[in-house]
PDB file of C-alpha atoms in Angstrom:
ATOM      1  CA  GLU A   1     -14.564  11.608   4.129  1.00 59.00           C
ATOM      2  CA  ALA A   2     -12.996  10.123   7.242  1.00 54.00           C
ATOM      3  CA  ALA A   3     -12.716  12.665  10.013  1.00 90.00           C
ATOM      4  CA  VAL A   4     -10.723  12.690  13.230  1.00 96.00           C
ATOM      5  CA  THR A   5     -10.657  15.875  15.273  1.00 96.00           C
ATOM      6  CA  GLN A   6      -8.609  16.743  18.344  1.00 97.00           C
ATOM      7  CA  SER A   7      -8.925  19.383  21.010  1.00 97.00           C
ATOM      8  CA  PRO A   8      -7.228  21.475  22.076  1.00 97.00           C
ATOM      9  CA  ARG A   9      -4.830  22.036  19.187  1.00 96.00           C
ATOM     10  CA  ASN A  10      -2.309  23.734  21.439  1.00 97.00           C
ATOM     11  CA  LYS A  11      -1.942  23.500  25.186  1.00 97.00           C
ATOM     12  CA  VAL A  12       0.469  24.939  27.712  1.00 98.00           C
ATOM     13  CA  ALA A  13       0.369  23.208  31.091  1.00 97.00           C
ATOM     14  CA  VAL A  14       2.279  23.510  34.337  1.00 97.00           C
ATOM     15  CA  THR A  15       4.280  20.717  35.891  1.00 98.00           C
ATOM     16  CA  GLY A  16       2.076  18.663  38.175  1.00 97.00           C
ATOM     17  CA  GLY A  17      -1.125  19.808  36.562  1.00 97.00           C
ATOM     18  CA  LYS A  18      -3.762  17.615  34.983  1.00 98.00           C
ATOM     19  CA  VAL A  19      -4.150  17.621  31.208  1.00 98.00           C
ATOM     20  CA  THR A  20      -6.886  16.010  29.147  1.00 98.00           C
ATOM     21  CA  LEU A  21      -6.549  15.659  25.394  1.00 98.00           C
ATOM     22  CA  SER A  22      -9.719  14.813  23.513  1.00 98.00           C
ATOM     23  CA  CYS A  23     -10.291  13.015  20.248  1.00 98.00           C
ATOM     24  CA  ASN A  24     -13.492  12.553  18.262  1.00 97.00           C
ATOM     25  CA  GLN A  25     -13.999  10.439  15.143  1.00 96.00           C
ATOM     26  CA  THR A  26     -16.987  10.284  12.845  1.00 95.00           C
ATOM     27  CA  ASN A  27     -15.742   7.213  10.960  1.00 89.00           C
ATOM     28  CA  ASN A  28     -17.527   4.688  13.158  1.00 90.00           C
ATOM     29  CA  HIS A  29     -14.227   2.836  13.542  1.00 90.00           C
ATOM     30  CA  ASN A  30     -13.848   0.418  16.399  1.00 89.00           C
ATOM     31  CA  ASN A  31     -10.139   1.002  16.893  1.00 91.00           C
ATOM     32  CA  MET A  32      -8.608   4.232  18.157  1.00 94.00           C
ATOM     33  CA  TYR A  33      -5.040   5.131  19.085  1.00 95.00           C
ATOM     34  CA  TRP A  34      -2.998   7.777  20.871  1.00 97.00           C
ATOM     35  CA  TYR A  35       0.576   8.446  19.718  1.00 97.00           C
ATOM     36  CA  ARG A  36       3.205  10.981  20.550  1.00 97.00           C
ATOM     37  CA  GLN A  37       5.658  12.290  17.987  1.00 94.00           C
ATOM     38  CA  ASP A  38       9.151  13.350  18.979  1.00 93.00           C
ATOM     39  CA  THR A  39      12.102  14.118  16.759  1.00 85.00           C
ATOM     40  CA  GLY A  40      14.265  11.055  16.334  1.00 82.00           C
ATOM     41  CA  HIS A  41      11.577   8.693  17.624  1.00 85.00           C
ATOM     42  CA  GLY A  42       8.910   8.780  14.976  1.00 89.00           C
ATOM     43  CA  LEU A  43       5.494   7.988  16.444  1.00 93.00           C
ATOM     44  CA  ARG A  44       5.162   5.930  19.588  1.00 94.00           C
ATOM     45  CA  LEU A  45       1.948   4.280  20.710  1.00 94.00           C
ATOM     46  CA  ILE A  46       0.714   5.323  24.158  1.00 97.00           C
ATOM     47  CA  HIS A  47      -2.741   3.729  24.481  1.00 96.00           C
ATOM     48  CA  TYR A  48      -5.276   2.208  22.154  1.00 94.00           C
ATOM     49  CA  SER A  49      -8.833   0.949  22.216  1.00 94.00           C
ATOM     50  CA  TYR A  50     -10.871  -1.679  20.416  1.00 90.00           C
ATOM     51  CA  GLY A  51     -14.216  -0.137  21.243  1.00 91.00           C
ATOM     52  CA  ALA A  52     -16.256   1.746  23.788  1.00 95.00           C
ATOM     53  CA  GLY A  53     -15.249   0.881  27.334  1.00 95.00           C
ATOM     54  CA  SER A  54     -11.950  -0.724  26.359  1.00 93.00           C
ATOM     55  CA  THR A  55      -8.442   0.655  26.695  1.00 96.00           C
ATOM     56  CA  GLU A  56      -5.111  -1.103  26.210  1.00 94.00           C
ATOM     57  CA  LYS A  57      -1.571  -0.073  27.037  1.00 95.00           C
ATOM     58  CA  GLY A  58       0.677   0.690  24.142  1.00 93.00           C
ATOM     59  CA  ASP A  59       4.448   0.837  24.107  1.00 92.00           C
ATOM     60  CA  ILE A  60       4.925   3.899  26.350  1.00 95.00           C
ATOM     61  CA  PRO A  61       1.911   4.086  28.710  1.00 97.00           C
ATOM     62  CA  ASP A  62       3.676   5.308  31.860  1.00 97.00           C
ATOM     63  CA  GLY A  63       2.313   8.649  33.032  1.00 97.00           C
ATOM     64  CA  TYR A  64      -0.770   8.435  30.814  1.00 98.00           C
ATOM     65  CA  LYS A  65      -4.299   7.149  31.199  1.00 98.00           C
ATOM     66  CA  ALA A  66      -6.913   6.700  28.500  1.00 98.00           C
ATOM     67  CA  SER A  67     -10.687   6.689  28.424  1.00 98.00           C
ATOM     68  CA  ARG A  68     -13.065   5.498  25.697  1.00 98.00           C
ATOM     69  CA  PRO A  69     -16.592   6.404  26.851  1.00 97.00           C
ATOM     70  CA  SER A  70     -18.167   5.965  23.422  1.00 97.00           C
ATOM     71  CA  GLN A  71     -17.428   4.776  19.905  1.00 95.00           C
ATOM     72  CA  GLU A  72     -16.663   8.337  18.852  1.00 97.00           C
ATOM     73  CA  ASN A  73     -14.558   9.659  21.729  1.00 98.00           C
ATOM     74  CA  PHE A  74     -11.155   8.695  23.071  1.00 98.00           C
ATOM     75  CA  SER A  75      -9.317  10.813  25.648  1.00 98.00           C
ATOM     76  CA  LEU A  76      -5.738  10.861  26.856  1.00 98.00           C
ATOM     77  CA  ILE A  77      -5.212  11.982  30.435  1.00 98.00           C
ATOM     78  CA  LEU A  78      -2.023  13.188  32.036  1.00 98.00           C
ATOM     79  CA  GLU A  79      -2.778  13.214  35.771  1.00 96.00           C
ATOM     80  CA  LEU A  80       0.519  14.835  36.779  1.00 97.00           C
ATOM     81  CA  ALA A  81       2.095  16.450  33.752  1.00 97.00           C
ATOM     82  CA  THR A  82       5.889  16.578  33.512  1.00 98.00           C
ATOM     83  CA  PRO A  83       8.187  18.495  31.113  1.00 97.00           C
ATOM     84  CA  SER A  84       9.183  15.169  29.491  1.00 97.00           C
ATOM     85  CA  GLN A  85       5.607  14.913  28.222  1.00 98.00           C
ATOM     86  CA  THR A  86       6.091  17.978  26.051  1.00 97.00           C
ATOM     87  CA  SER A  87       5.366  16.641  22.585  1.00 97.00           C
ATOM     88  CA  VAL A  88       2.947  16.540  19.685  1.00 96.00           C
ATOM     89  CA  TYR A  89       0.121  14.073  20.287  1.00 97.00           C
ATOM     90  CA  PHE A  90      -1.812  12.402  17.508  1.00 96.00           C
ATOM     91  CA  CYS A  91      -5.055  10.508  17.751  1.00 97.00           C
ATOM     92  CA  ALA A  92      -6.041   8.041  15.048  1.00 95.00           C
ATOM     93  CA  SER A  93      -8.909   5.725  14.211  1.00 94.00           C
ATOM     94  CA  GLY A  94      -8.492   2.559  12.192  1.00 89.00           C
ATOM     95  CA  GLU A  95     -10.466   0.433   9.813  1.00 77.00           C
ATOM     96  CA  ASP A  96      -9.904  -2.766   7.904  1.00 72.00           C
ATOM     97  CA  TRP A  97     -11.078  -2.338   4.321  1.00 65.00           C
ATOM     98  CA  GLY A  98     -10.664  -4.801   1.516  1.00 61.00           C
ATOM     99  CA  GLY A  99      -7.418  -6.247   2.791  1.00 60.00           C
ATOM    100  CA  ALA A 100      -5.775  -2.991   3.812  1.00 65.00           C
ATOM    101  CA  TYR A 101      -5.721  -1.429   7.242  1.00 78.00           C
ATOM    102  CA  GLU A 102      -5.646   2.337   7.208  1.00 85.00           C
ATOM    103  CA  GLN A 103      -5.323   4.593  10.190  1.00 91.00           C
ATOM    104  CA  TYR A 104      -6.823   8.057   9.910  1.00 92.00           C
ATOM    105  CA  PHE A 105      -4.956  10.638  11.912  1.00 95.00           C
ATOM    106  CA  GLY A 106      -6.205  13.781  13.585  1.00 96.00           C
ATOM    107  CA  PRO A 107      -4.447  17.127  13.158  1.00 94.00           C
ATOM    108  CA  GLY A 108      -2.387  16.761  16.330  1.00 95.00           C
ATOM    109  CA  THR A 109      -2.151  18.579  19.661  1.00 97.00           C
ATOM    110  CA  ARG A 110       1.012  20.436  20.581  1.00 96.00           C
ATOM    111  CA  LEU A 111       1.486  20.151  24.342  1.00 98.00           C
ATOM    112  CA  THR A 112       4.070  22.144  26.244  1.00 97.00           C
ATOM    113  CA  VAL A 113       4.615  21.392  29.930  1.00 98.00           C
ATOM    114  CA  LEU A 114       6.488  24.128  31.767  1.00 96.00           C
TER     115      LEU A 114
ATOM    116  CA  GLY B   1      10.831  -5.122  22.052  1.00 78.00           C
ATOM    117  CA  GLU B   2      10.170  -4.888  18.369  1.00 85.00           C
ATOM    118  CA  LYS B   3      11.982  -2.111  16.533  1.00 92.00           C
ATOM    119  CA  VAL B   4      11.681  -0.571  13.118  1.00 96.00           C
ATOM    120  CA  GLU B   5      14.724   1.291  11.866  1.00 95.00           C
ATOM    121  CA  GLN B   6      14.514   3.812   9.076  1.00 95.00           C
ATOM    122  CA  HIS B   7      17.961   4.184   7.562  1.00 90.00           C
ATOM    123  CA  GLU B   8      17.798   7.586   5.953  1.00 92.00           C
ATOM    124  CA  SER B   9      16.838  10.506   8.162  1.00 94.00           C
ATOM    125  CA  THR B  10      16.985  12.875   5.192  1.00 96.00           C
ATOM    126  CA  LEU B  11      16.978  12.298   1.446  1.00 97.00           C
ATOM    127  CA  SER B  12      17.242  14.769  -1.398  1.00 97.00           C
ATOM    128  CA  VAL B  13      16.579  13.887  -5.041  1.00 97.00           C
ATOM    129  CA  ARG B  14      16.081  15.844  -8.232  1.00 98.00           C
ATOM    130  CA  GLU B  15      12.594  16.190  -9.600  1.00 98.00           C
ATOM    131  CA  GLY B  16      11.895  13.358 -11.989  1.00 97.00           C
ATOM    132  CA  ASP B  17      14.419  10.984 -10.407  1.00 98.00           C
ATOM    133  CA  SER B  18      13.494   8.063  -8.162  1.00 98.00           C
ATOM    134  CA  ALA B  19      13.695   8.091  -4.379  1.00 98.00           C
ATOM    135  CA  VAL B  20      14.231   5.023  -2.218  1.00 98.00           C
ATOM    136  CA  ILE B  21      13.608   4.838   1.529  1.00 98.00           C
ATOM    137  CA  ASN B  22      14.747   1.759   3.401  1.00 97.00           C
ATOM    138  CA  CYS B  23      13.500   0.203   6.630  1.00 98.00           C
ATOM    139  CA  THR B  24      14.431  -2.854   8.652  1.00 98.00           C
ATOM    140  CA  TYR B  25      12.481  -4.597  11.381  1.00 97.00           C
ATOM    141  CA  THR B  26      13.447  -6.966  14.156  1.00 96.00           C
ATOM    142  CA  ASP B  27      10.389  -9.139  14.820  1.00 93.00           C
ATOM    143  CA  THR B  28      10.122 -12.084  12.425  1.00 93.00           C
ATOM    144  CA  ALA B  29       6.404 -12.308  13.269  1.00 91.00           C
ATOM    145  CA  SER B  30       5.745  -8.934  11.625  1.00 93.00           C
ATOM    146  CA  SER B  31       3.430  -9.417   8.686  1.00 91.00           C
ATOM    147  CA  TYR B  32       2.070  -6.023   7.745  1.00 92.00           C
ATOM    148  CA  PHE B  33       4.098  -3.012   6.608  1.00 95.00           C
ATOM    149  CA  PRO B  34       2.359   0.314   5.880  1.00 94.00           C
ATOM    150  CA  TRP B  35       3.850   3.637   4.876  1.00 97.00           C
ATOM    151  CA  TYR B  36       2.557   7.035   5.975  1.00 96.00           C
ATOM    152  CA  LYS B  37       3.304  10.507   4.677  1.00 97.00           C
ATOM    153  CA  GLN B  38       3.420  13.725   6.683  1.00 95.00           C
ATOM    154  CA  GLU B  39       3.544  16.979   4.765  1.00 95.00           C
ATOM    155  CA  ALA B  40       5.003  20.041   6.438  1.00 92.00           C
ATOM    156  CA  GLY B  41       2.860  21.187   9.342  1.00 88.00           C
ATOM    157  CA  LYS B  42       0.206  18.577   8.686  1.00 90.00           C
ATOM    158  CA  SER B  43      -0.897  15.254  10.020  1.00 92.00           C
ATOM    159  CA  LEU B  44      -0.057  11.806   8.675  1.00 94.00           C
ATOM    160  CA  HIS B  45      -1.917   9.970   5.982  1.00 93.00           C
ATOM    161  CA  PHE B  46      -1.657   6.458   4.627  1.00 93.00           C
ATOM    162  CA  VAL B  47       0.046   6.020   1.254  1.00 95.00           C
ATOM    163  CA  ILE B  48       0.629   2.323   0.633  1.00 95.00           C
ATOM    164  CA  ASP B  49       1.139  -0.958   2.426  1.00 93.00           C
ATOM    165  CA  ILE B  50       2.361  -4.505   1.841  1.00 94.00           C
ATOM    166  CA  ARG B  51       1.564  -7.768   3.557  1.00 91.00           C
ATOM    167  CA  SER B  52       3.977 -10.622   4.048  1.00 92.00           C
ATOM    168  CA  ASN B  53       2.285 -12.913   1.519  1.00 92.00           C
ATOM    169  CA  VAL B  54       3.731 -10.825  -1.355  1.00 95.00           C
ATOM    170  CA  ASP B  55       7.129  -9.277  -1.992  1.00 97.00           C
ATOM    171  CA  ARG B  56       6.134  -6.394  -4.255  1.00 98.00           C
ATOM    172  CA  LYS B  57       3.223  -4.001  -4.482  1.00 97.00           C
ATOM    173  CA  GLN B  58       2.712  -0.999  -6.736  1.00 97.00           C
ATOM    174  CA  SER B  59       0.265   1.865  -6.642  1.00 95.00           C
ATOM    175  CA  GLN B  60       0.843   4.370  -9.416  1.00 96.00           C
ATOM    176  CA  ARG B  61       4.319   5.864  -8.775  1.00 98.00           C
ATOM    177  CA  LEU B  62       4.807   4.083  -5.452  1.00 98.00           C
ATOM    178  CA  ILE B  63       6.425   0.658  -5.200  1.00 98.00           C
ATOM    179  CA  VAL B  64       6.961  -1.258  -1.973  1.00 98.00           C
ATOM    180  CA  LEU B  65       9.411  -4.167  -1.832  1.00 98.00           C
ATOM    181  CA  LEU B  66       9.593  -6.669   1.006  1.00 98.00           C
ATOM    182  CA  ASP B  67      12.539  -9.002   1.724  1.00 97.00           C
ATOM    183  CA  LYS B  68      11.429 -11.227   4.584  1.00 96.00           C
ATOM    184  CA  LYS B  69      14.745 -13.060   4.844  1.00 96.00           C
ATOM    185  CA  ALA B  70      16.620  -9.817   5.385  1.00 97.00           C
ATOM    186  CA  LYS B  71      13.726  -8.323   7.401  1.00 97.00           C
ATOM    187  CA  ARG B  72      13.878  -5.308   5.157  1.00 97.00           C
ATOM    188  CA  PHE B  73      11.317  -3.323   3.192  1.00 98.00           C
ATOM    189  CA  SER B  74      11.576  -0.241   1.047  1.00 98.00           C
ATOM    190  CA  LEU B  75       9.488   2.469  -0.565  1.00 98.00           C
ATOM    191  CA  HIS B  76      10.364   3.502  -4.102  1.00 98.00           C
ATOM    192  CA  ILE B  77       8.893   6.721  -5.468  1.00 98.00           C
ATOM    193  CA  THR B  78       9.390   6.975  -9.222  1.00 98.00           C
ATOM    194  CA  ALA B  79       9.305  10.132 -11.343  1.00 98.00           C
ATOM    195  CA  THR B  80       9.323  12.309  -8.228  1.00 98.00           C
ATOM    196  CA  GLN B  81       7.330  15.540  -8.133  1.00 97.00           C
ATOM    197  CA  PRO B  82       7.530  18.564  -5.815  1.00 96.00           C
ATOM    198  CA  GLU B  83       4.422  17.380  -3.950  1.00 96.00           C
ATOM    199  CA  ASP B  84       6.317  14.251  -2.913  1.00 97.00           C
ATOM    200  CA  SER B  85       8.342  16.391  -0.498  1.00 97.00           C
ATOM    201  CA  ALA B  86       7.344  15.250   2.988  1.00 97.00           C
ATOM    202  CA  ILE B  87       8.376  13.057   5.889  1.00 96.00           C
ATOM    203  CA  TYR B  88       7.743   9.379   5.204  1.00 97.00           C
ATOM    204  CA  PHE B  89       7.260   6.885   8.009  1.00 96.00           C
ATOM    205  CA  CYS B  90       7.497   3.140   7.655  1.00 97.00           C
ATOM    206  CA  ALA B  91       5.793   0.880  10.173  1.00 95.00           C
ATOM    207  CA  ALA B  92       5.362  -2.792  11.000  1.00 94.00           C
ATOM    208  CA  SER B  93       2.714  -4.871  12.720  1.00 90.00           C
ATOM    209  CA  LYS B  94       2.128  -8.502  13.629  1.00 85.00           C
ATOM    210  CA  ASN B  95      -1.647  -8.324  13.225  1.00 76.00           C
ATOM    211  CA  TYR B  96      -2.696  -5.887  10.560  1.00 68.00           C
ATOM    212  CA  ASN B  97      -6.328  -5.579  11.566  1.00 66.00           C
ATOM    213  CA  GLN B  98      -5.484  -4.660  15.129  1.00 68.00           C
ATOM    214  CA  GLY B  99      -3.427  -1.787  13.853  1.00 70.00           C
ATOM    215  CA  LYS B 100      -0.822  -1.849  16.610  1.00 84.00           C
ATOM    216  CA  LEU B 101       1.961  -0.280  14.600  1.00 90.00           C
ATOM    217  CA  ILE B 102       5.630   0.205  15.398  1.00 92.00           C
ATOM    218  CA  PHE B 103       6.868   3.230  13.468  1.00 94.00           C
ATOM    219  CA  GLY B 104      10.296   4.072  12.145  1.00 95.00           C
ATOM    220  CA  GLN B 105      11.865   7.436  12.914  1.00 95.00           C
ATOM    221  CA  GLY B 106      10.866   9.047   9.632  1.00 95.00           C
ATOM    222  CA  THR B 107      12.710  10.157   6.482  1.00 96.00           C
ATOM    223  CA  LYS B 108      12.475  13.740   5.312  1.00 96.00           C
ATOM    224  CA  LEU B 109      12.363  13.671   1.522  1.00 98.00           C
ATOM    225  CA  SER B 110      13.160  16.843  -0.382  1.00 98.00           C
ATOM    226  CA  ILE B 111      12.586  17.129  -4.124  1.00 97.00           C
ATOM    227  CA  LYS B 112      14.943  19.600  -5.787  1.00 95.00           C
ATOM    228  CA  PRO B 113      13.847  21.393  -8.965  1.00 91.00           C
TER     229      PRO B 113
END
């Protein structure tokens, strides 16, 4: 069973503070992704990675950094959190299998920036 | 940039009827179109996809149609059941094995008894 876990599941941060969201996958997938989900916007890609040591900017990278220290772990870092970053964040890992490409999503992290 | 528009924000159908969710995309280079389902309070999971080399794909009660000329694709759920109630997201990508997806806004499907 594919498994993607995220921590913390809920986080309250103060404006200007640093926030780190962590993601771990046991699927041995090369590709990992960070999305945020907001009502009316669906999911938007923030950063992604093709393997350990690599990070790429997604569609909305401003205000976020990413780190992929190993195959299993992918972190999203908010150096100076702002209220506009209040959202639900999803991590996913992806694999190409038999002609389909499936992303496996973690349970999500609800972040509130006050 | 590329956009994916999901036309119905909410949809309600009677149990046993069919539900249709429509999406359009802007980038003619898009070649891969997956659908994801999010049940209440849960994360997303993959349900079905279609690639641009075909115009129809079926998996049990799910049918995906692709009209490349109109840049439109749709998810048909036949013989709907209560467990089909969820938010459905369409997405598009130019390179399916890179997985860089552009998602639609989501359609909340409710199945009425």
